[in-house]
PDB file of C-alpha atoms in Angstrom:
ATOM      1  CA  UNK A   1     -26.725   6.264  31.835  1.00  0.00           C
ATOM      2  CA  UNK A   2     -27.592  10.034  30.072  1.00  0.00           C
ATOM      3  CA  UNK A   3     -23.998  10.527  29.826  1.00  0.00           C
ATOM      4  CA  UNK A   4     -23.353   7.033  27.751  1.00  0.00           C
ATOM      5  CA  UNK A   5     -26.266   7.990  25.651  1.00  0.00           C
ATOM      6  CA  UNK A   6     -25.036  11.789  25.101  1.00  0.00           C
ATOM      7  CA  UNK A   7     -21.272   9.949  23.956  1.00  0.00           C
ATOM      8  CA  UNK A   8     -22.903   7.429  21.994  1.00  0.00           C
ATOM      9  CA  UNK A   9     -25.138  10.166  20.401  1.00  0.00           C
ATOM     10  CA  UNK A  10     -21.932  12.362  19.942  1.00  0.00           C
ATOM     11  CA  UNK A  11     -19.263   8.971  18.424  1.00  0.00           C
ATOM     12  CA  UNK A  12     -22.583   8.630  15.886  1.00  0.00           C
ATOM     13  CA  UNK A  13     -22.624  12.438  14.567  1.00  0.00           C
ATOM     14  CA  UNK A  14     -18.730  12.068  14.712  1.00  0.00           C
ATOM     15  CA  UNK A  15     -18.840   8.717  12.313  1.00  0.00           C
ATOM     16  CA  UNK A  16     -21.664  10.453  10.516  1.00  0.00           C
ATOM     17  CA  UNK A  17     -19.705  13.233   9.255  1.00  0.00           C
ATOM     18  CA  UNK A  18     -16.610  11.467   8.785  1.00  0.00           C
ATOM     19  CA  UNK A  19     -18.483   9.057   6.210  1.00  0.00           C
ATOM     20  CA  UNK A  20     -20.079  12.373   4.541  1.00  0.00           C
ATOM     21  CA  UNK A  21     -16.347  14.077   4.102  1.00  0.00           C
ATOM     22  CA  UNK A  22     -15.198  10.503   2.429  1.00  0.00           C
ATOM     23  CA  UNK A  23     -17.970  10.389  -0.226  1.00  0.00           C
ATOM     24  CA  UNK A  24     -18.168  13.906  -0.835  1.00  0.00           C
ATOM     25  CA  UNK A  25     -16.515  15.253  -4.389  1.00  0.00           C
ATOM     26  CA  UNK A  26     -13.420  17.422  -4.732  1.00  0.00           C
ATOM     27  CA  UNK A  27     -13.241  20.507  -7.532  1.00  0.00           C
ATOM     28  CA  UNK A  28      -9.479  21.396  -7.032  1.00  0.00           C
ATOM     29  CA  UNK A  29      -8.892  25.292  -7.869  1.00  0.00           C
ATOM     30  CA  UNK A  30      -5.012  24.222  -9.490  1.00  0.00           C
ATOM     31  CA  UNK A  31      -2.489  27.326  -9.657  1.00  0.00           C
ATOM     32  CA  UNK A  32       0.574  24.663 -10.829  1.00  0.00           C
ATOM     33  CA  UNK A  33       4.378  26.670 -11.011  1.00  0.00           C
ATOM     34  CA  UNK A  34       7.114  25.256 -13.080  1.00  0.00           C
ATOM     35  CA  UNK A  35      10.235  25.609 -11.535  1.00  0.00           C
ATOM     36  CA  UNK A  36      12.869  24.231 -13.710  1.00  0.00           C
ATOM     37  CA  UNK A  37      15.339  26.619 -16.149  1.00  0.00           C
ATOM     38  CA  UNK A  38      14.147  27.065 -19.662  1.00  0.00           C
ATOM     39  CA  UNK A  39      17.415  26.684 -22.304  1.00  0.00           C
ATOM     40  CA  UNK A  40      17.945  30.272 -23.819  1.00  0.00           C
ATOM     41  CA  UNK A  41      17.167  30.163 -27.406  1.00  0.00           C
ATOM     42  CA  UNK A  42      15.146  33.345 -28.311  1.00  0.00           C
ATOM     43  CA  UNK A  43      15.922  36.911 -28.970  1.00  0.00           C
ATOM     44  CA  UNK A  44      12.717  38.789 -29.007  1.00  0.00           C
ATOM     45  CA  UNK A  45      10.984  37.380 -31.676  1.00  0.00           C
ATOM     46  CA  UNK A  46       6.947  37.155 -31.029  1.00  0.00           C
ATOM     47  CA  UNK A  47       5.607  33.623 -30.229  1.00  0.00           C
ATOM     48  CA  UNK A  48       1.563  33.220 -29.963  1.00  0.00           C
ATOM     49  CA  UNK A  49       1.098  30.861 -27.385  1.00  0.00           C
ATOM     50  CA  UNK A  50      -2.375  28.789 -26.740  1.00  0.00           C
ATOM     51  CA  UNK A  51      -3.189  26.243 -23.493  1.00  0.00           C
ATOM     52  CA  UNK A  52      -5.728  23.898 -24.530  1.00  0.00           C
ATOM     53  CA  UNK A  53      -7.339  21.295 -21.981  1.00  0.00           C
ATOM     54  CA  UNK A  54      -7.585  17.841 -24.579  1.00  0.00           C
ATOM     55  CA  UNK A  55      -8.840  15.831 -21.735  1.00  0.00           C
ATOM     56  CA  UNK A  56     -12.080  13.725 -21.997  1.00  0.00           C
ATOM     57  CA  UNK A  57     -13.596  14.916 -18.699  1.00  0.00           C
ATOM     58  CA  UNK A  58     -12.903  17.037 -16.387  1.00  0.00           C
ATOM     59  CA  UNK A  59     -13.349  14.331 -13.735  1.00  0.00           C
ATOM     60  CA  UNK A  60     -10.126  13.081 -12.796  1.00  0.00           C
ATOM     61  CA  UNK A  61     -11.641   9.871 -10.656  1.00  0.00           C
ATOM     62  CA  UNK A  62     -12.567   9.010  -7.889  1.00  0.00           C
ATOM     63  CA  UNK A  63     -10.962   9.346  -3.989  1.00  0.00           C
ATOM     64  CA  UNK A  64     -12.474   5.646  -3.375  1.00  0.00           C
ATOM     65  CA  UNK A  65     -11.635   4.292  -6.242  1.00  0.00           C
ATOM     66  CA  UNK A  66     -14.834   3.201  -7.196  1.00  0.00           C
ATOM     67  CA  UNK A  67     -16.465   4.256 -10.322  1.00  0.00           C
ATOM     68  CA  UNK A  68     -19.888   4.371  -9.188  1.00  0.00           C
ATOM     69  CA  UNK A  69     -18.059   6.554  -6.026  1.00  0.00           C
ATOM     70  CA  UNK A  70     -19.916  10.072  -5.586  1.00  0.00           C
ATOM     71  CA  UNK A  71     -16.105  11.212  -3.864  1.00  0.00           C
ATOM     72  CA  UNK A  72     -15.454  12.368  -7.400  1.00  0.00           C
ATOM     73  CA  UNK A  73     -12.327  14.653  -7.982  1.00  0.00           C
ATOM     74  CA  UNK A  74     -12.828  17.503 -10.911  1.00  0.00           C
ATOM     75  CA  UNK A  75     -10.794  20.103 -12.119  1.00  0.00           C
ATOM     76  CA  UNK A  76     -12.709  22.421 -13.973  1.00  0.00           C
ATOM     77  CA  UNK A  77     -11.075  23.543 -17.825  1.00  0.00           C
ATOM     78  CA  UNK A  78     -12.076  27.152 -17.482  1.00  0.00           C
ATOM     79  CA  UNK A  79     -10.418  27.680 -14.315  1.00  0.00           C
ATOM     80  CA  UNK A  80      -7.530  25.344 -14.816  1.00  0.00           C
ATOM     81  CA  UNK A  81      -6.467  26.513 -18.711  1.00  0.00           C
ATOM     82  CA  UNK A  82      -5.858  30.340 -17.665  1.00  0.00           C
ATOM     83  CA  UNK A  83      -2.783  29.030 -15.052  1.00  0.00           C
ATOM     84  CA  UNK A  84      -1.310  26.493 -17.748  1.00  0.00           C
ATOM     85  CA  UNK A  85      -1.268  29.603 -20.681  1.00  0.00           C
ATOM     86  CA  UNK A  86       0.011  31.682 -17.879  1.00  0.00           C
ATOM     87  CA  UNK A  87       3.527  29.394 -17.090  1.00  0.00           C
ATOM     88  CA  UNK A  88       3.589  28.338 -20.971  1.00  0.00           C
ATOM     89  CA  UNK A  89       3.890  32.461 -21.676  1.00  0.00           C
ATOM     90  CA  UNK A  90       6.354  32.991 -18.684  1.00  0.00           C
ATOM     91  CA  UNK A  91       8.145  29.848 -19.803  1.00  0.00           C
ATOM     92  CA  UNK A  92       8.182  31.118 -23.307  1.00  0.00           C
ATOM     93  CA  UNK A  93       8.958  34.862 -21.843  1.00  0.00           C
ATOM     94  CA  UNK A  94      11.945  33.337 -20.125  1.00  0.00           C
ATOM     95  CA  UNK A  95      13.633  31.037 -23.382  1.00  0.00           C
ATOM     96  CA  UNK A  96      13.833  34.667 -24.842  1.00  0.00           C
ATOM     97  CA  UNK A  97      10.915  35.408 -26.877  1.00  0.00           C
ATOM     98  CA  UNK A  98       8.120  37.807 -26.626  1.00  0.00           C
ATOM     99  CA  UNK A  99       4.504  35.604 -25.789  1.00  0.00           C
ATOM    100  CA  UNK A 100       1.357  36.900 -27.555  1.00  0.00           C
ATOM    101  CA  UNK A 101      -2.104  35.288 -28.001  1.00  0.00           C
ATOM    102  CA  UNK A 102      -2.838  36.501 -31.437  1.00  0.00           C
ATOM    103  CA  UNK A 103      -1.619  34.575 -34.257  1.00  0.00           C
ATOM    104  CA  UNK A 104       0.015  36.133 -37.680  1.00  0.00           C
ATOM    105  CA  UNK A 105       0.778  34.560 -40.703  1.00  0.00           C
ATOM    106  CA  UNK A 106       4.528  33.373 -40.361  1.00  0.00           C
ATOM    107  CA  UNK A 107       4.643  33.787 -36.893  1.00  0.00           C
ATOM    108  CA  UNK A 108       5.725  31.148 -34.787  1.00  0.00           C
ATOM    109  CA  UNK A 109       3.174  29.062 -32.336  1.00  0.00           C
ATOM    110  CA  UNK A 110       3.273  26.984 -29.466  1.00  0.00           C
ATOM    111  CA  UNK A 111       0.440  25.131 -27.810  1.00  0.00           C
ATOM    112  CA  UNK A 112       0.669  23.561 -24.911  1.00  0.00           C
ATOM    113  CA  UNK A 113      -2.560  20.523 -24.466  1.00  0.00           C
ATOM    114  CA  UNK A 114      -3.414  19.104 -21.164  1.00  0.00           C
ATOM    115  CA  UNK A 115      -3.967  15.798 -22.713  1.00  0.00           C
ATOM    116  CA  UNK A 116      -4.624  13.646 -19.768  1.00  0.00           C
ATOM    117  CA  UNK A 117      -5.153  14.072 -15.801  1.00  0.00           C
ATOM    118  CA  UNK A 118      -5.889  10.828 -13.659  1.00  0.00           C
ATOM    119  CA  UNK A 119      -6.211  10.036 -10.302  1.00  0.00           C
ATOM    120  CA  UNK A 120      -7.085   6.134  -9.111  1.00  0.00           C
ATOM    121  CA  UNK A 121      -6.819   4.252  -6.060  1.00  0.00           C
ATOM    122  CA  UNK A 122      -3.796   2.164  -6.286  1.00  0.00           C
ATOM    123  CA  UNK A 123      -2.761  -0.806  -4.219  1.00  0.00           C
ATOM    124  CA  UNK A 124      -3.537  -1.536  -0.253  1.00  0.00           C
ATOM    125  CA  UNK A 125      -1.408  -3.166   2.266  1.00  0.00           C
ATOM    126  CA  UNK A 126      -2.442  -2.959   6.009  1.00  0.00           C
ATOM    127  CA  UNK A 127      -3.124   0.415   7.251  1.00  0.00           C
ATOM    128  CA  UNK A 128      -1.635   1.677   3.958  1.00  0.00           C
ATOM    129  CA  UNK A 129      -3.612   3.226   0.667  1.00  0.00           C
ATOM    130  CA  UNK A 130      -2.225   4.363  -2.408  1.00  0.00           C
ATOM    131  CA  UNK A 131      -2.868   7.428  -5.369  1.00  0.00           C
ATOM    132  CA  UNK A 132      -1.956   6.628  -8.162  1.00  0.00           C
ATOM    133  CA  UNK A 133      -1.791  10.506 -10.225  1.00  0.00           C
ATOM    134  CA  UNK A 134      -0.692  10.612 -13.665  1.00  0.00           C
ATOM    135  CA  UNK A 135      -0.864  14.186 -16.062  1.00  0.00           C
ATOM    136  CA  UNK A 136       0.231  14.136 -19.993  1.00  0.00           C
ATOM    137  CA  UNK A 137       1.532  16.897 -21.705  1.00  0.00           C
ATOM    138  CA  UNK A 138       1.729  17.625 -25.137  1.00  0.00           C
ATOM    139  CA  UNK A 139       3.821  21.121 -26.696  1.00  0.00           C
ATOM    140  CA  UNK A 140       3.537  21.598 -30.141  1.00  0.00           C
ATOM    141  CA  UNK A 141       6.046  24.173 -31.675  1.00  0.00           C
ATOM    142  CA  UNK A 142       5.129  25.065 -35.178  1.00  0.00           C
ATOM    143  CA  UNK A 143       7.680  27.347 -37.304  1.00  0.00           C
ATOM    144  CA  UNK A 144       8.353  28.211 -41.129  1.00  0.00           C
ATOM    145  CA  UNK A 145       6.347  25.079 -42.338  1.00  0.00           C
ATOM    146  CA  UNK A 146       8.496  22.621 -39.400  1.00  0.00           C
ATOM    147  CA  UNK A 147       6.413  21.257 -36.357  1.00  0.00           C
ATOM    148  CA  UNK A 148       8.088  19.244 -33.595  1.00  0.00           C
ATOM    149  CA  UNK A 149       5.881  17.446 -31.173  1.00  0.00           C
ATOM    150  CA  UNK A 150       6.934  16.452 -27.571  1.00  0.00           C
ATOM    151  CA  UNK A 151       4.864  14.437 -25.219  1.00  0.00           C
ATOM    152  CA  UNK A 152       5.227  15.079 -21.196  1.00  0.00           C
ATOM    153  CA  UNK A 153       3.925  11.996 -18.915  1.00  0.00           C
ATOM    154  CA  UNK A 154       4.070  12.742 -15.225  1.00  0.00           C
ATOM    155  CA  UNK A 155       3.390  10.275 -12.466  1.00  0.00           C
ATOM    156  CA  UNK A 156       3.230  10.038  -8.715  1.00  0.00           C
ATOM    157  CA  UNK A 157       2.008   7.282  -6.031  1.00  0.00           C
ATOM    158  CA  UNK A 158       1.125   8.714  -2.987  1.00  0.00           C
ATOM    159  CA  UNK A 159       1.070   6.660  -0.116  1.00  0.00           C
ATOM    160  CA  UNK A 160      -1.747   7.318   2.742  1.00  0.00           C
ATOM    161  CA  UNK A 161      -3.476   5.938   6.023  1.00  0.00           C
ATOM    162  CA  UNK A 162      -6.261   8.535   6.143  1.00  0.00           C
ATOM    163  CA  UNK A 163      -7.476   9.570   2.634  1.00  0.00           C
ATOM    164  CA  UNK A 164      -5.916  12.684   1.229  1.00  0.00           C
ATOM    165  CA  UNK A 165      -8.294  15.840   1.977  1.00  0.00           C
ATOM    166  CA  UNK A 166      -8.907  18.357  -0.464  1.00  0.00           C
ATOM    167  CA  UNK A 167      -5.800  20.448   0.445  1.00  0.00           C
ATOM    168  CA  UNK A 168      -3.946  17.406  -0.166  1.00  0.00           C
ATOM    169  CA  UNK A 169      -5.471  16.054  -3.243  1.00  0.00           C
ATOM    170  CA  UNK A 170      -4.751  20.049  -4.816  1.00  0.00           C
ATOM    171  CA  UNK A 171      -0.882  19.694  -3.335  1.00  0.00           C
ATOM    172  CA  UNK A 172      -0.803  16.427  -4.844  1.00  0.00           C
ATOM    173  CA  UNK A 173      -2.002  17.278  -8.099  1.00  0.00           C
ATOM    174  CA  UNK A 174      -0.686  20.718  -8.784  1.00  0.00           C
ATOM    175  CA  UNK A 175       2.943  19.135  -8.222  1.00  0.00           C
ATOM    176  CA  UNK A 176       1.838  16.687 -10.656  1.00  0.00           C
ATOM    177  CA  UNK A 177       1.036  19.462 -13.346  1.00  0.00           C
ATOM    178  CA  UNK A 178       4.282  21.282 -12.433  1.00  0.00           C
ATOM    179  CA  UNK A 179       6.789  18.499 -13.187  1.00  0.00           C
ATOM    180  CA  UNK A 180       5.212  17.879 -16.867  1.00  0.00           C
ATOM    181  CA  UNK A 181       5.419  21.431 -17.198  1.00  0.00           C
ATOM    182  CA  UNK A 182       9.369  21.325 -15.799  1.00  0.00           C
ATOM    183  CA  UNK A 183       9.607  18.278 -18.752  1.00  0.00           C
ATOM    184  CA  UNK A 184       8.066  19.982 -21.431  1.00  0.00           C
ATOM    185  CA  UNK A 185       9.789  23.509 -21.285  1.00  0.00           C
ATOM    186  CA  UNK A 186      13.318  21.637 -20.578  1.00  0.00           C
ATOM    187  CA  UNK A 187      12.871  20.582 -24.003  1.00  0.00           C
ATOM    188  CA  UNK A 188      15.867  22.232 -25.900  1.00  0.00           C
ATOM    189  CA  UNK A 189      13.993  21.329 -29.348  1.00  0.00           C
ATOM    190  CA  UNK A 190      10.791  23.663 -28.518  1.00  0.00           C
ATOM    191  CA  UNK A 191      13.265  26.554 -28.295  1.00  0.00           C
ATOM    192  CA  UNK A 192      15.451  25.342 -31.197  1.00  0.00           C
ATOM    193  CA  UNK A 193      12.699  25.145 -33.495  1.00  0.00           C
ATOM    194  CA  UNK A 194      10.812  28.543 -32.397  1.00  0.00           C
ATOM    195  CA  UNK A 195      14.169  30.466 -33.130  1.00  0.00           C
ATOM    196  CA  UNK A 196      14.952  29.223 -36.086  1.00  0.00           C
TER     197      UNK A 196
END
């Protein structure tokens, strides 16, 4: 009888805490690495170089899917910004130019804007959950008086049976960031148009 009541006691604490680690937010510390060549366009010539986080909130959604969920996931712009200028200079380092973050009159820029970062519950089947992660990109090369504009849209659905942790979730979404970064810095026309 005392040992039921010590289990019961025990699978309630267990439940407990289980529920608490479902509702409770995420703030995902991102470090996301682009992996993808760069075409070789530059030959020294300085480039000032800016990440900008254009999103609306820094609240991605939620891990219920539920807007009224507390299990909110965040990624904060102070922390986040430093890693995306960091891979837009080594990107930028790598097409053959020299990255700075002051800008001169003449010089060539490019900006790289975290436009959009989402997370939502996507469809259920039996036993089976869904993520639905999508990140947009935007680069914005800007030389003698000519500015070309590309647009990076990333997606991934992430199939699950027990919801992603917080390890996950940051896996999930960093390799989300690196792919638009692998699409944006692809782009032959960013290097064409910062060497011309």
């Amino acid at each position: 009888m005392q040992r039921r009541r010590v289990l019961r006691a025990c699978a309630l604490l267990l439940a407990a805490g289980w529920l608490a680690g479902c509702a409770s937010p995420h703030y995902l510390q991102l470090d996301p690495r682009r992996t993808a060549a760069v075409p070789q366009t530059g030959s020294g010539q300085a480039v000032t170089v800016t990440a900008v986080d254009g999103r609306d909130s820094e609240v991605l959604g939620t891990r219920t899917g539920s807007a009224m969920s507390t299990a909110v996931i965040t990624v904060n712009a102070h922390e986040l910004v430093p890693e995306l200028q960091a891979e837009a200079e080594r990107a930028v380092r790598e097409m053959g130019f020299t990255p700075t973050t002051e800008r001169a009159e003449g010089r060539p820029s490019l900006t790289l804007t975290l436009e959009h970062l989402g997370y939502e519950r996507g469809e259920s089947r039996p036993f089976i959950d869904e993520a639905r992660l999508e990140a947009v990109l935007i680069a914005e090369a800007v030389n003698a008086g000519t500015t070309y504009t590309g647009t990076y849209t990333s997606r991934r659905t992430q199939g699950y049976a027990l919801r992603p942790d917080k390890e996950a979730n940051t896996r999930m979404v960093n390799a989300l960031i690196a792919d638009g970064l692998d699409r944006a810095f692809r782009d032959p026309e960013l290097g064409r148009l910062l060497a011309r």
